[in-house]
XYZ file of C-alpha atoms in Angstrom:
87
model
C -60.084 16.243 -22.529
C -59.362 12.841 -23.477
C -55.532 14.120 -25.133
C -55.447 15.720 -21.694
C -55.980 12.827 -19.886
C -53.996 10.935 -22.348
C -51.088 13.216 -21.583
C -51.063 13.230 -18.278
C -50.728 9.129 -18.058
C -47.668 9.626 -20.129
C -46.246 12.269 -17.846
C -46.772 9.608 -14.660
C -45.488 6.679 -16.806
C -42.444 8.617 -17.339
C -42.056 10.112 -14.279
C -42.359 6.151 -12.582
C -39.772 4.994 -15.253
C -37.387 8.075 -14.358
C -37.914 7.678 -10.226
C -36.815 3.653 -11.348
C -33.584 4.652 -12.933
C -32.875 6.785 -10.235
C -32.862 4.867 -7.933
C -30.808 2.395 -10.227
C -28.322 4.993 -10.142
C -28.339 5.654 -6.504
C -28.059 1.905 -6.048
C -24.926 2.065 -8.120
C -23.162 4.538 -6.629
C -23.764 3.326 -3.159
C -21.823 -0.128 -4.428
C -19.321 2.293 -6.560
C -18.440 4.094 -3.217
C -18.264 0.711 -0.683
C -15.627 -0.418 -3.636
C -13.886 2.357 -3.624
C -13.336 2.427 0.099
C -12.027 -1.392 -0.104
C -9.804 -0.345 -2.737
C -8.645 2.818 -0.513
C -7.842 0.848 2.219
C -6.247 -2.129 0.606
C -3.976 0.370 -1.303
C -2.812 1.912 2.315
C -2.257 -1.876 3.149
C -0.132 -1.764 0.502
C 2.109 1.217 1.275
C 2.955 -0.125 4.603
C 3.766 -3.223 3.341
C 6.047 -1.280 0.857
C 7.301 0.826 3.369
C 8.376 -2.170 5.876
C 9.919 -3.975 2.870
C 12.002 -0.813 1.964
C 12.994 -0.630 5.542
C 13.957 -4.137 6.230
C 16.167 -3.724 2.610
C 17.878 -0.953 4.024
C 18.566 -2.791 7.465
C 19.836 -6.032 5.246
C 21.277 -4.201 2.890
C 23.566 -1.642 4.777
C 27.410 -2.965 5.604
C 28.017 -3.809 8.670
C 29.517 -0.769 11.019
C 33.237 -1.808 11.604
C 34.403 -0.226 15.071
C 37.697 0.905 15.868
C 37.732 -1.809 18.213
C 37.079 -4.102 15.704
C 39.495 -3.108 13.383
C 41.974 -3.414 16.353
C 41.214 -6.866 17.015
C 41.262 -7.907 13.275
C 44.804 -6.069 12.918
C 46.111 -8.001 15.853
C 44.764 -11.134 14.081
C 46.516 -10.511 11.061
C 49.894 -10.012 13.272
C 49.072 -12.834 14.975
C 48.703 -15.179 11.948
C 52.242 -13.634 10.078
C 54.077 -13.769 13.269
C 52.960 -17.704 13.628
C 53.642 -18.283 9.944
C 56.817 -17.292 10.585
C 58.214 -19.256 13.057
């Protein structure tokens, strides 16, 4: 009776110690998932900021567009500037 009894204690001691670690564990998950979902939304912070970057490059980055007008008017300029010369 008394192994019994003795047995039983052990069985609650260990089932207290277990319940403890559990909720250890649950604890650390909770803080494992409230990271993750900074981390998750810092990294989409990220890819916009890429993606406006990579989009302002591309606007900076591209040649101006030269218009037939434009090449007009710089052709006349030329003329212009020889003809003066010229003279």
């Amino acid at each position: 009776m008394e192994n019994s009894a003795s047995y039983v204690a052990e069985i609650e001691r260990v089932g207290r110690e277990m319940d403890s670690e559990l909720a250890t564990i649950v604890a650390a998950a909770e803080r494992t998932r409230t990271a993750a979902a900074t981390v998750s939304s810092a990294a989409e912070e990220n890819v916009d900021a890429v993606e406006g970057a990579a989009r302002n490059l591309g606007l900076v980055a591209r040649p101006p567009r030269v218009t037939r007008r434009r090449q007009c008017r710089s052709a006349r300029r030329r003329r212009n500037r020889v003809q003066r010369a010229g003279r």
